Coordinates of C-alpha atoms and ligand atoms in Angstrom, one line a residue:
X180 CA -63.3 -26.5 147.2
X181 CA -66.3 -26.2 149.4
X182 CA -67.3 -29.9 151.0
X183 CA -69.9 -30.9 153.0
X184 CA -70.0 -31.7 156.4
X185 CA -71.5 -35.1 157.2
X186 CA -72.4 -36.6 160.9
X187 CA -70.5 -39.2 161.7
X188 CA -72.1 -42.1 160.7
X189 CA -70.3 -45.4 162.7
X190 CA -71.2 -49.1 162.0
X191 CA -71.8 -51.3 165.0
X192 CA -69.3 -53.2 166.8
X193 CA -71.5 -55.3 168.0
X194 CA -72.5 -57.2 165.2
X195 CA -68.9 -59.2 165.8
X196 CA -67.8 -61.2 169.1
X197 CA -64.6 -61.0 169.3
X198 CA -63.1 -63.7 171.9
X199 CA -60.3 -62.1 174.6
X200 CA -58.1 -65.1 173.5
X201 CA -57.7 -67.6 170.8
X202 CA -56.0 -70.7 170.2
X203 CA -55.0 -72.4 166.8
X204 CA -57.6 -74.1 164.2
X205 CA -55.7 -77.5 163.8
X206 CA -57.7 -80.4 162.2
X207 CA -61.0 -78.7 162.4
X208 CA -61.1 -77.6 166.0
X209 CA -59.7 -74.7 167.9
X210 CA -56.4 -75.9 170.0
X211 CA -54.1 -74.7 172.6
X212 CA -50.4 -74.2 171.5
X213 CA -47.7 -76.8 172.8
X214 CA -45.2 -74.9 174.0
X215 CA -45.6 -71.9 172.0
X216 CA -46.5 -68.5 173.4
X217 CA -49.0 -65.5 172.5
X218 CA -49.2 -61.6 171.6
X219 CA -52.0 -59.6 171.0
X220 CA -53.9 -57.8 168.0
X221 CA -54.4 -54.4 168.1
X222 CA -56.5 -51.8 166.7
X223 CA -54.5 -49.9 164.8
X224 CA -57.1 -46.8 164.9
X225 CA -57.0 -46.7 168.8
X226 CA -54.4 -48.7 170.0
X227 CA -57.2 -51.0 171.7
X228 CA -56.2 -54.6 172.3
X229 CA -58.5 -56.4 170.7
X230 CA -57.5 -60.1 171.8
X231 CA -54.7 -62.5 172.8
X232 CA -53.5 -64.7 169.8
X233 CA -50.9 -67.4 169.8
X234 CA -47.7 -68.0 168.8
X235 CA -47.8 -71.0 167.4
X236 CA -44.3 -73.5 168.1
X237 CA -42.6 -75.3 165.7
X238 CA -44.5 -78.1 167.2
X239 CA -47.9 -76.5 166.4
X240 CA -46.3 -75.9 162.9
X241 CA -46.1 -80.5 162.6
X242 CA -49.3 -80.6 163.7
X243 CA -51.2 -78.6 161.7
X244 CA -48.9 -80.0 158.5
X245 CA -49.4 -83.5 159.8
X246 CA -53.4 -82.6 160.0
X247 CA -53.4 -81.6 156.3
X248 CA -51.6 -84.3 154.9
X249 CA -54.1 -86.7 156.5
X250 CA -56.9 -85.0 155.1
X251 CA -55.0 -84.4 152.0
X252 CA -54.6 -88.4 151.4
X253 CA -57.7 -89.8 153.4
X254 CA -60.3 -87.1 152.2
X255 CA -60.1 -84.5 149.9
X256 CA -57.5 -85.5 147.1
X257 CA -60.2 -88.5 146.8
X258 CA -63.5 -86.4 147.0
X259 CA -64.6 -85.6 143.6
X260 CA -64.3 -82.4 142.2
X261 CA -68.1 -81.9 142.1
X262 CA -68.0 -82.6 145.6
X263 CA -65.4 -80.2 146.8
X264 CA -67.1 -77.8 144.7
X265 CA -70.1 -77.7 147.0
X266 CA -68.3 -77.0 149.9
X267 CA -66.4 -74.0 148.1
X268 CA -69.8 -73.3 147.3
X269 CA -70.5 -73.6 150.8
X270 CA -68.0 -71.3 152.2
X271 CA -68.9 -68.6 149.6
X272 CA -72.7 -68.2 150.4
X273 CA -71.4 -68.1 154.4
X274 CA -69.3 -65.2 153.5
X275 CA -71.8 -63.5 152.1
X276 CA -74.0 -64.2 155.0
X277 CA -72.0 -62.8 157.4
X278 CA -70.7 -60.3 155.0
X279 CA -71.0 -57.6 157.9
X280 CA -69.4 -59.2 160.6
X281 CA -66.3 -59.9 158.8
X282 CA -66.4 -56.4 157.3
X283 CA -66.3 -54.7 160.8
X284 CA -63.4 -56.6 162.2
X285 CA -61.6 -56.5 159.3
X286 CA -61.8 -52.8 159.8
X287 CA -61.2 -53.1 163.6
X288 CA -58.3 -55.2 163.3
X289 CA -56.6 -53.5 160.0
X290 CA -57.6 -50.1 160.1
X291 CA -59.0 -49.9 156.7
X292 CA -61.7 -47.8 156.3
X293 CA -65.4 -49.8 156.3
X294 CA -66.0 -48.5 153.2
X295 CA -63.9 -50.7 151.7
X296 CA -63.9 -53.9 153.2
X297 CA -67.9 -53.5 153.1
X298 CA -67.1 -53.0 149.2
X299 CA -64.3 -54.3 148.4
X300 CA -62.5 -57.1 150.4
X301 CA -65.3 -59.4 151.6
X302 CA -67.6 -59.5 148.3
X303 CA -64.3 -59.9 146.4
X304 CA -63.5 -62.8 148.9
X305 CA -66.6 -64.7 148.8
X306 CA -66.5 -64.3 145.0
X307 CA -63.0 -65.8 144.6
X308 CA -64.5 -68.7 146.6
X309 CA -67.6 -68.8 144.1
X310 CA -65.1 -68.8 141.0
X311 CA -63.1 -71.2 142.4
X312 CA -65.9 -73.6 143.1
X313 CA -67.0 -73.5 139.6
X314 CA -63.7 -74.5 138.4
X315 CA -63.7 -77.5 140.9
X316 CA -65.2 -80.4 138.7
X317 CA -63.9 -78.9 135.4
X318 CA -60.2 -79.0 136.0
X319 CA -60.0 -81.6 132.7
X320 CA -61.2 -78.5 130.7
X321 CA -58.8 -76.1 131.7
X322 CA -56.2 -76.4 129.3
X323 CA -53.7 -77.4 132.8
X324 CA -52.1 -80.4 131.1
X325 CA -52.8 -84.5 130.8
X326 CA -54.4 -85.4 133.9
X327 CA -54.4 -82.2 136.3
X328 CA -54.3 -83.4 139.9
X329 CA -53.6 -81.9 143.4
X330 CA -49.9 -81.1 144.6
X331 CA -50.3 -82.5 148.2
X332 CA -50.0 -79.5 151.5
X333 CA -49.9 -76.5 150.4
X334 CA -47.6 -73.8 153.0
X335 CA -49.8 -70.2 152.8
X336 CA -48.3 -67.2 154.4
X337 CA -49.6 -64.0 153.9
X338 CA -49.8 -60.4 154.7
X339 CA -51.6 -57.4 156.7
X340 CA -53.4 -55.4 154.0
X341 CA -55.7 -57.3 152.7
X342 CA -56.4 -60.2 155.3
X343 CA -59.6 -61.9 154.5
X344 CA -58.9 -61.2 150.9
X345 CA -55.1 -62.6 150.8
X346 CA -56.5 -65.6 153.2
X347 CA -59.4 -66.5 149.8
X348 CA -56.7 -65.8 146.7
X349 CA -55.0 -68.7 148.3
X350 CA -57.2 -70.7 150.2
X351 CA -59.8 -70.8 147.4
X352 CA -57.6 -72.6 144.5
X353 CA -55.5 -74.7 146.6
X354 CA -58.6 -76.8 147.7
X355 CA -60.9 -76.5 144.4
X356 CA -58.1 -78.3 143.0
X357 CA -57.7 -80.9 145.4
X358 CA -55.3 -80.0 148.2
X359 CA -55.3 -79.0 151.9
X360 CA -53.7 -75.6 153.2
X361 CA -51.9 -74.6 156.7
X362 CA -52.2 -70.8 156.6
X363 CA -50.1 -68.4 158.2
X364 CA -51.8 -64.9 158.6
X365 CA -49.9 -61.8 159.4
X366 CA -49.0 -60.7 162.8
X367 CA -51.0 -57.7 162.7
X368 CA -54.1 -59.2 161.2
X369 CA -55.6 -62.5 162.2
X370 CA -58.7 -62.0 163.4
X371 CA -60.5 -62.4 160.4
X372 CA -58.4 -65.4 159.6
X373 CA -59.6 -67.1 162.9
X374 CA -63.3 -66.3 161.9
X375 CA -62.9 -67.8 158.8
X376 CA -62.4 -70.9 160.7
X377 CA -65.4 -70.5 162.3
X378 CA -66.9 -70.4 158.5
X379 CA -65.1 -73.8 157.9
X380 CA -66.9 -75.7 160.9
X381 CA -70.2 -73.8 159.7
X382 CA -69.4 -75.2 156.1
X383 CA -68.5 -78.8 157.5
X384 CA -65.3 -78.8 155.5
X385 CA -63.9 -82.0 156.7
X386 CA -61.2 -81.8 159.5
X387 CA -57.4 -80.9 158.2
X388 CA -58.3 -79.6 154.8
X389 CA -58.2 -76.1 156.4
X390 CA -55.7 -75.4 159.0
X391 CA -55.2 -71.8 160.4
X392 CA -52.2 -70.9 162.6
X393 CA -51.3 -67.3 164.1
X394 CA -47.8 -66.4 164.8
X395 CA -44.5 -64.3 163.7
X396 CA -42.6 -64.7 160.7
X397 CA -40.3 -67.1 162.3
X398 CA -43.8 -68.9 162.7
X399 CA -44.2 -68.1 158.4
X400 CA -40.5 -69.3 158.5
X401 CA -41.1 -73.0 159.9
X402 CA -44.1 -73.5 157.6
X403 CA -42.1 -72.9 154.5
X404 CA -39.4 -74.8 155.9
X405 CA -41.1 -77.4 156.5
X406 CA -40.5 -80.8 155.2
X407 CA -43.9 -82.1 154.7
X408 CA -44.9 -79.1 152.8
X409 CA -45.2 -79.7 148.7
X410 CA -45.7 -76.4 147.9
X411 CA -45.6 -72.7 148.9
X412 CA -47.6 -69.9 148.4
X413 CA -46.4 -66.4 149.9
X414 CA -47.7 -62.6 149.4
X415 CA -45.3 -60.5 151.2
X416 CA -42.0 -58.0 150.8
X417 CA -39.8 -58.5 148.3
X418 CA -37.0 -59.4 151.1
X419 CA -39.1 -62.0 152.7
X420 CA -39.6 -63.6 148.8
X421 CA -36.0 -63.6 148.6
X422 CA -35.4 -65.6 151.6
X423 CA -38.1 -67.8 151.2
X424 CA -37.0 -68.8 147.6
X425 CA -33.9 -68.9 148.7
X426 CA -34.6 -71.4 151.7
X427 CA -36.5 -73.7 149.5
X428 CA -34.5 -73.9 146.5
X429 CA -32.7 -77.3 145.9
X430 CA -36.0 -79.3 147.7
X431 CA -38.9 -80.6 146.0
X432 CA -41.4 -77.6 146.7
X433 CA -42.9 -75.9 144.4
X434 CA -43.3 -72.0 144.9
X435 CA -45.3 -68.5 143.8
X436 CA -44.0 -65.3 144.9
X437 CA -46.2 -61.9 144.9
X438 CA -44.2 -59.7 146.1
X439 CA -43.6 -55.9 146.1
X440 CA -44.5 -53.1 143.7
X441 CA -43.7 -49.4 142.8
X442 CA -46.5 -48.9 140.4
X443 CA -46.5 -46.5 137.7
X444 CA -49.8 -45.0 136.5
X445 CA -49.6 -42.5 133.4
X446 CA -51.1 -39.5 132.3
X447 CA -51.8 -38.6 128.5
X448 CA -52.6 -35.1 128.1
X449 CA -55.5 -36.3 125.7
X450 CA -56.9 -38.0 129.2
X451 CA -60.0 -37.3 130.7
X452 CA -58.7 -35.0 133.6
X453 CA -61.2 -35.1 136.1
X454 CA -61.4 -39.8 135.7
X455 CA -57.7 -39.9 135.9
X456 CA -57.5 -37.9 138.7
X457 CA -60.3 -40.1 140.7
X458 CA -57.7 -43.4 139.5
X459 CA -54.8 -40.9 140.7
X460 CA -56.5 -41.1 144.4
X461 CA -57.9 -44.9 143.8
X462 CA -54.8 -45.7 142.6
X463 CA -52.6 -44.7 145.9
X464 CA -54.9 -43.6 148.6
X465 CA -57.3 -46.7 148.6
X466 CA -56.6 -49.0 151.4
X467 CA -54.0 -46.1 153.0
X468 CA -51.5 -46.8 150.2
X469 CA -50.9 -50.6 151.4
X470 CA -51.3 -52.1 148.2
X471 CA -48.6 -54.1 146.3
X472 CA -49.9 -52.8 143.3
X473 CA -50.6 -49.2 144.2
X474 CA -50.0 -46.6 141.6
X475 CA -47.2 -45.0 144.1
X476 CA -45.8 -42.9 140.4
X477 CA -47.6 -40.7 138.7
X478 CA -46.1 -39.8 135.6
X479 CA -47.9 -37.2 133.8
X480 CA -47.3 -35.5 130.4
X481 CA -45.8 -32.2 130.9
X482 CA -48.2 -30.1 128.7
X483 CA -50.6 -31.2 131.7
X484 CA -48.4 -31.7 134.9
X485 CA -49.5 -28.1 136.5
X486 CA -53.7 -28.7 136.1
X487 CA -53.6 -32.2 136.8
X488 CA -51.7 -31.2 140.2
X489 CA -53.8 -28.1 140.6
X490 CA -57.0 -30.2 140.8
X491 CA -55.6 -33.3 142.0
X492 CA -54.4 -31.1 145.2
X493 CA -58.3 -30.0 145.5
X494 CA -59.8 -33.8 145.5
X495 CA -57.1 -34.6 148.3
X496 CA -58.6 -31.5 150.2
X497 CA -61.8 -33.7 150.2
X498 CA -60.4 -36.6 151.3
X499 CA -61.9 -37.6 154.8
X500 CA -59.0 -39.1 157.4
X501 CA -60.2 -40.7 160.3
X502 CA -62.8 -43.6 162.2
X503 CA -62.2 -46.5 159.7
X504 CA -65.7 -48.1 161.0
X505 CA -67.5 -44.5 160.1
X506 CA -69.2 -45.1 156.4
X507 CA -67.9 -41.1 155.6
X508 CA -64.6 -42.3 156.0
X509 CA -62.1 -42.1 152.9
X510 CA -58.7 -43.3 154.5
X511 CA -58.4 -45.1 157.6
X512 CA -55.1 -45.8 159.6
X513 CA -51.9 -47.2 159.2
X514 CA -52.0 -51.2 159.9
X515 CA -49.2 -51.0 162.3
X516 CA -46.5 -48.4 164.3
X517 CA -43.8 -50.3 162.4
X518 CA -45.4 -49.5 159.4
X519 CA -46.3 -45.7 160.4
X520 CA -42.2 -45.4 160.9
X521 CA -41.3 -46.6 157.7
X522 CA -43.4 -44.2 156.0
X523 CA -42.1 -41.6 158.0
X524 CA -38.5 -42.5 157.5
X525 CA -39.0 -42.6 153.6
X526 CA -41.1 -39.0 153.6
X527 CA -38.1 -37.6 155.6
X528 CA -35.7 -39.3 152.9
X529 CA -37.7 -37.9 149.7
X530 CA -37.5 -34.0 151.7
X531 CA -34.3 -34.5 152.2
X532 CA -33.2 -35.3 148.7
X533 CA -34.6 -32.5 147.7
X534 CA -38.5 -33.2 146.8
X535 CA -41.4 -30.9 147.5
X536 CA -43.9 -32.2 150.1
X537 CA -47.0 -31.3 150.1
X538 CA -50.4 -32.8 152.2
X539 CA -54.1 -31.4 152.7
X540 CA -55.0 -29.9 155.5
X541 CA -56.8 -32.4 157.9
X542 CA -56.6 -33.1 161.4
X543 CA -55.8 -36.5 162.7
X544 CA -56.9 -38.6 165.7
X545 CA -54.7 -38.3 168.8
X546 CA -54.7 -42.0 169.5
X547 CA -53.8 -44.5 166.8
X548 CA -51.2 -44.5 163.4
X549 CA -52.0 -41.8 160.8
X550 CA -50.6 -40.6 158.1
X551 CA -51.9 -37.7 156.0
X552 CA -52.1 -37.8 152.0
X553 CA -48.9 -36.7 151.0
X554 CA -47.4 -35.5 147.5
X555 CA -44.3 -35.0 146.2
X556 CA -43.7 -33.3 143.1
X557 CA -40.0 -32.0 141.8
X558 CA -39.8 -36.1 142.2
X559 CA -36.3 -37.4 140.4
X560 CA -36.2 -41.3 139.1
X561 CA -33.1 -41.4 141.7
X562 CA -34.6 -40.5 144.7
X563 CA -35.7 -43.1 147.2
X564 CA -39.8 -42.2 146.5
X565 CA -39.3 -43.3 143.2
X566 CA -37.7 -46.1 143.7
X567 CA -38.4 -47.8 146.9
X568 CA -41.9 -49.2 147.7
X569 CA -43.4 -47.2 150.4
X570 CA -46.4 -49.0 151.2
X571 CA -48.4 -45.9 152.6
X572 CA -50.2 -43.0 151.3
X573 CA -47.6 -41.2 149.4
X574 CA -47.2 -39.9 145.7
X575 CA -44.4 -39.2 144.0
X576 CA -45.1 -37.0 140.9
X577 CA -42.7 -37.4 137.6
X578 CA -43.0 -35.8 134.0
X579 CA -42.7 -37.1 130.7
X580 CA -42.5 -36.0 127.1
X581 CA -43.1 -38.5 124.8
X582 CA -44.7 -42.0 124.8
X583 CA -40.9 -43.6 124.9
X584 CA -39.6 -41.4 127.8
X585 CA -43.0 -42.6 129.6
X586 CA -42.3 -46.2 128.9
X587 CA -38.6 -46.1 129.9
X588 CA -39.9 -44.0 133.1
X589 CA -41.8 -46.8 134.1
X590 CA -40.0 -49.3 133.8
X591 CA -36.9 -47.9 135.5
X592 CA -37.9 -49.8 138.3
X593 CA -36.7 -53.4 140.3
X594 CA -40.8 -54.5 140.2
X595 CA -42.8 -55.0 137.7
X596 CA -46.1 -55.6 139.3
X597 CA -49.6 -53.0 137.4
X598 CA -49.3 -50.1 135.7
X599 CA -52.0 -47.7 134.8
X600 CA -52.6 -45.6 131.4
X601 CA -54.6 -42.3 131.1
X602 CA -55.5 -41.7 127.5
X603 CA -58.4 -41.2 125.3
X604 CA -56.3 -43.1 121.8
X605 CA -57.1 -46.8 122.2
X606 CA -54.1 -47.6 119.3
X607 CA -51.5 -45.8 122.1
X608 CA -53.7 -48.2 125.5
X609 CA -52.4 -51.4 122.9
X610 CA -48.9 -50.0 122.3
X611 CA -47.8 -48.8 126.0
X612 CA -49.3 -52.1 127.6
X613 CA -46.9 -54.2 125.1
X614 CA -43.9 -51.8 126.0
X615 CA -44.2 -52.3 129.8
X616 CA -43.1 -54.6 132.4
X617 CA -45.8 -54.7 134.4
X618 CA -48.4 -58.2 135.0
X619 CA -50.9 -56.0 135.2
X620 CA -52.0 -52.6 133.0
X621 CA -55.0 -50.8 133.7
X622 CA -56.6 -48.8 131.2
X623 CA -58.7 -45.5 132.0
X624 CA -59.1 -47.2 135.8
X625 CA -56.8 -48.8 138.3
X626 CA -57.2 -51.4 141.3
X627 CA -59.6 -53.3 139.4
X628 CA -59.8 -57.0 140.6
X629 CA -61.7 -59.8 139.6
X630 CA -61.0 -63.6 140.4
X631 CA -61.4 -64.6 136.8
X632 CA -58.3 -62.1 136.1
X633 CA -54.8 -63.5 136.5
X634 CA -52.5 -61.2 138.6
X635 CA -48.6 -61.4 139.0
X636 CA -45.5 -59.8 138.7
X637 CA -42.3 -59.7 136.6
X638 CA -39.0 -58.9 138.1
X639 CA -38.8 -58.2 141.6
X640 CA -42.6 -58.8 142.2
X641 CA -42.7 -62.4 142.0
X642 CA -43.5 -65.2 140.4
X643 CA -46.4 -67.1 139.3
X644 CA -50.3 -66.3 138.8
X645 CA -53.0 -65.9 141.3
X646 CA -56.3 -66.1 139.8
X647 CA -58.1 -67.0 136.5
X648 CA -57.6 -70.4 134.6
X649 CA -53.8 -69.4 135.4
X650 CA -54.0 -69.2 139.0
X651 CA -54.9 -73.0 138.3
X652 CA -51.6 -74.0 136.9
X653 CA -49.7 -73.3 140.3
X654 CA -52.1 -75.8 142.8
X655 CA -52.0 -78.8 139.7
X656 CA -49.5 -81.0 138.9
X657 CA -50.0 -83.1 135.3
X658 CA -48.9 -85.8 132.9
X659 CA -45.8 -87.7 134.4
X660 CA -45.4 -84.7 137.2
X661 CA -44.7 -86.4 140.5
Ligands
NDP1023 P1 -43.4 -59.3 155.4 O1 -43.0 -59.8 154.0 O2 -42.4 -59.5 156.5 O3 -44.7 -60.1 155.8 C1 -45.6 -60.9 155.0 C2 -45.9 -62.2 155.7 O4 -44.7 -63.0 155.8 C3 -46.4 -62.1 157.1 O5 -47.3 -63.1 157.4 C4 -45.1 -62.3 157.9 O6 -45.3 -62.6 159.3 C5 -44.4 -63.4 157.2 N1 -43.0 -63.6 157.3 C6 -42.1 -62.7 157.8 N2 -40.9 -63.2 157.8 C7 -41.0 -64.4 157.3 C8 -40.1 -65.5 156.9 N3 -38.7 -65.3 157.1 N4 -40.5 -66.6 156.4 C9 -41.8 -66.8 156.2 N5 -42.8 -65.8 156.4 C10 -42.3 -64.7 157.0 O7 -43.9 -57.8 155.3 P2 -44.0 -56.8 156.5 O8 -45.2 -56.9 157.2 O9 -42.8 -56.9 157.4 O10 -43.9 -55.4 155.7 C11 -42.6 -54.8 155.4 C12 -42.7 -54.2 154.0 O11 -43.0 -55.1 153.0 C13 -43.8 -53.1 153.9 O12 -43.4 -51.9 154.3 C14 -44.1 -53.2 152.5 O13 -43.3 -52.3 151.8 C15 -43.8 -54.6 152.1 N6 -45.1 -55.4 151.9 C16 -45.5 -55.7 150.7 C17 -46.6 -56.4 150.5 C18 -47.1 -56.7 149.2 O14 -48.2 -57.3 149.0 N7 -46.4 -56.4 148.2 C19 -47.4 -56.9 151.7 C20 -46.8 -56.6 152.9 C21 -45.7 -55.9 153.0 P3 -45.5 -61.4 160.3 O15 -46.5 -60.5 159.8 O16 -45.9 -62.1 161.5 O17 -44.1 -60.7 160.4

């Protein structure tokens, strides 16, 4: 397929200061660690060091829960909801303001293409901010329960691929209804983290109700430990869920998991070839593949398997690799060299069990973590590509027959996170979406998200809502609740 060639077209750096070093954001200031240590943030498209963050201590991690639970019981658990709806209100309209600054590092620091966090992660962010601020002084109308009040500190950690985004689907319900947060962001990605701390001081949130600290996962590991935290909220890998919900279990805290996926999105051979094959690439090539609910299966109907692979292979030879802060850009790079050998390692597994490989031909950048598009077809339920969650930019292709074999396809998995359905009948849309195990099903699009939507897994994804009026229910306690 002929394409055009485009200049490159770069967004400013300079539009964001980023400091050479930061410190924590404990009790509304910036502070240095006590006795902890530091590492740096890197650009995963050049390798750059970007700045020095710290390592927050165990120390740090009783000082910034010791800040929220003052704020918690001398502020913002008395404020009325009207009140700390205007400050959600606040941080929303700040966001938007300075939409473009937290777009470029959140490129810079992650890798994802601008594109997208111009697009996608920032509105999205200052929108879950704006939902959540409506929802502030109408928590009594929410069908929560008697009496819906706060839960007390809430423990946050959270991961690399969507930062800012991640950083507002917790953030933003924990204080509408009433409590204060210490937020861990991931090792790879905190910049935007520590700028949105910058947006809290802007936003006068009072001191405590906000706390960010940078660090490892042992650093993740002491928050949710932690005995003055009441409840924990964690997006992560399914291991880290495990050992989380396993380290808490007998104590008080309450908990919601989002955890891994292995998406399945399905072609009907009534489908509208040339949609589903733009959700085919949405679905698994937005964001590089790092997306818990990424449609990482394609099952398509056999009477259609060869043309949907004959023109899906001629989108991906469209697809431009590269600069993640040039607007042409369609995937960026991989967050993190970790991450880059776990891709590889499972591509070299799903070769040698006997899959057939295939990726466009486009050149990479010399410095940096790439990964080209890559599809597998001759993909059995068995092999590791079809079962394990590879977190990168890799499809695994699968037929089906009938409706039944497609329903027992997809749900011949540990997770149980989206799931997509290509099909012009609306009667069979109704009938898969009850037959599968999945919190979310997409119909005739994928990777749609909206904060008024509740999203969550079954199985091996997790537990609990983020989200909607049900995101609500995991920040509130009611009645006699303690
Ligand atoms: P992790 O689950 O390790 O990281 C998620 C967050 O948890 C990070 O902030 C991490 O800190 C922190 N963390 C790590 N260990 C602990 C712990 N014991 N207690 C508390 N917090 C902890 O994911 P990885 O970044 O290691 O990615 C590994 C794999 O997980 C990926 O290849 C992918 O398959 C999957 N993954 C899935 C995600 C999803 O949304 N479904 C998101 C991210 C990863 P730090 O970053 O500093 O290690």
């Amino acid at each position: 397929m002929a394409t055009f060639e485009y200049a490159p077209a770069p967004e400013s750096r300079a539009v964001v200061d980023i400091a050479s070093s930061y410190g924590l954001f404990i009790g509304g200031q910036f502070v240095d660690s006590r006795g902890g240590s530091s590492f740096k943030s890197v650009s995963p498209s050049t390798e750059e060091v970007l700045a020095e963050v710290t390592e927050a201590s165990a120390e740090d991690v009783d000082r910034a829960v010791a800040a929220a639970r003052t704020a918690y019981s001398r502020v913002w658990s008395r404020m009325s909801g009207a009140d700390r709806g205007k400050y959600l209100f606040r941080i929303a309209r700040i966001l938007q303001e300075r939409a473009r600054e937290f777009a470029v590092l959140e490129s810079l620091d992650n890798g994802k293409p601008i594109r997208e966090s111009r697009d996608v992660d920032v509105p999205l962010a200052a929108a879950h901010f704006f939902y959540h601020g409506g929802w502030a002084d109408k928590l009594g109308h929410a069908s929560l329960g008697p009496d819906p009040r706060p839960i007390g500190v809430v423990g946050q950690v959270i991961p690399w691929n969507f930062p800012l985004l991640m950083l507002s689907w917790k953030i933003a319900p924990a204080l509408a209804t009433g409590n204060t947060v210490v937020l861990k962001p991931a090792e790879t990605t905190p910049l935007s983290a520590l700028l949105f701390a910058e947006v809290c001081q802007q936003a006068d949130l009072p001191p405590g109700v906000v706390n960010i600290i940078t660090g490892a996962g042992a650093t993740g590991q002491a928050l949710v430990e932690h005995e003055g935290v009441d409840k924990v909220a964690f997006t992560g890998s399914t291991a880290v869920g495990k050992a989380i919900a396993r380290s808490i279990a007998g104590t008080r805290k309450r908990a919601t998991l989002e955890l891994g996926g292995k998406a399945a999105n399905i072609i009907f051979d009534d489908a509208a070839v040339d949609q589903a094959v733009e959700g085919i690439v949405n679905g698994i090539f937005f964001n590089q593949g790092h997306v818990c609910c990424a449609g990482s299966r394609l099952l398509v109907q056999e009477s259609v398997a060869e043309a949907v692979e004959t023109k899906l292979k001629a989108r991906l030879e469209t697809l431009r690799v590269g600069d993640p802060l040039d607007k042409n850009t369609d995937v960026g790079a991989i967050n993190s060299r970790e991450q880059l050998d776990r891709i590889t390692e499972l591509v070299q597994a799903g070769e040698d069990e006997g899959a057939t490989r295939w990726s466009p031909d486009c050149e990479l950048p010399a410095n940096g973590f790439w990964f080209r598009p890559t599809v597998f077809t001759g993909v059995s339920q068995a092999h590791r590509i079809a079962q394990e969650e590879i977190f990168g930019p890799v499809l695994s292709v699968l037929t089906f027959r009938t409706p039944a074999e497609a329903v027992a396809k997809a749900n011949n998995t540990p997770y149980g996170l989206s799931a997509g359905i290509w099909t012009e009948k609306g009667s069979r849309i109704l009938w898969m979406a009850d037959q599968l195990r999945a919190g979310v099903v997409w119909a005739n699009t994928f990777n749609k998200f909206d904060p008024s939507s509740p999203f969550g897994g079954y199985k091996e994804s997790g537990y609990g809502r983020e989200g909607g009026r049900h995101g609500l229910e995991a920040y509130v306690r009611t009645g006699a609740d303690g």
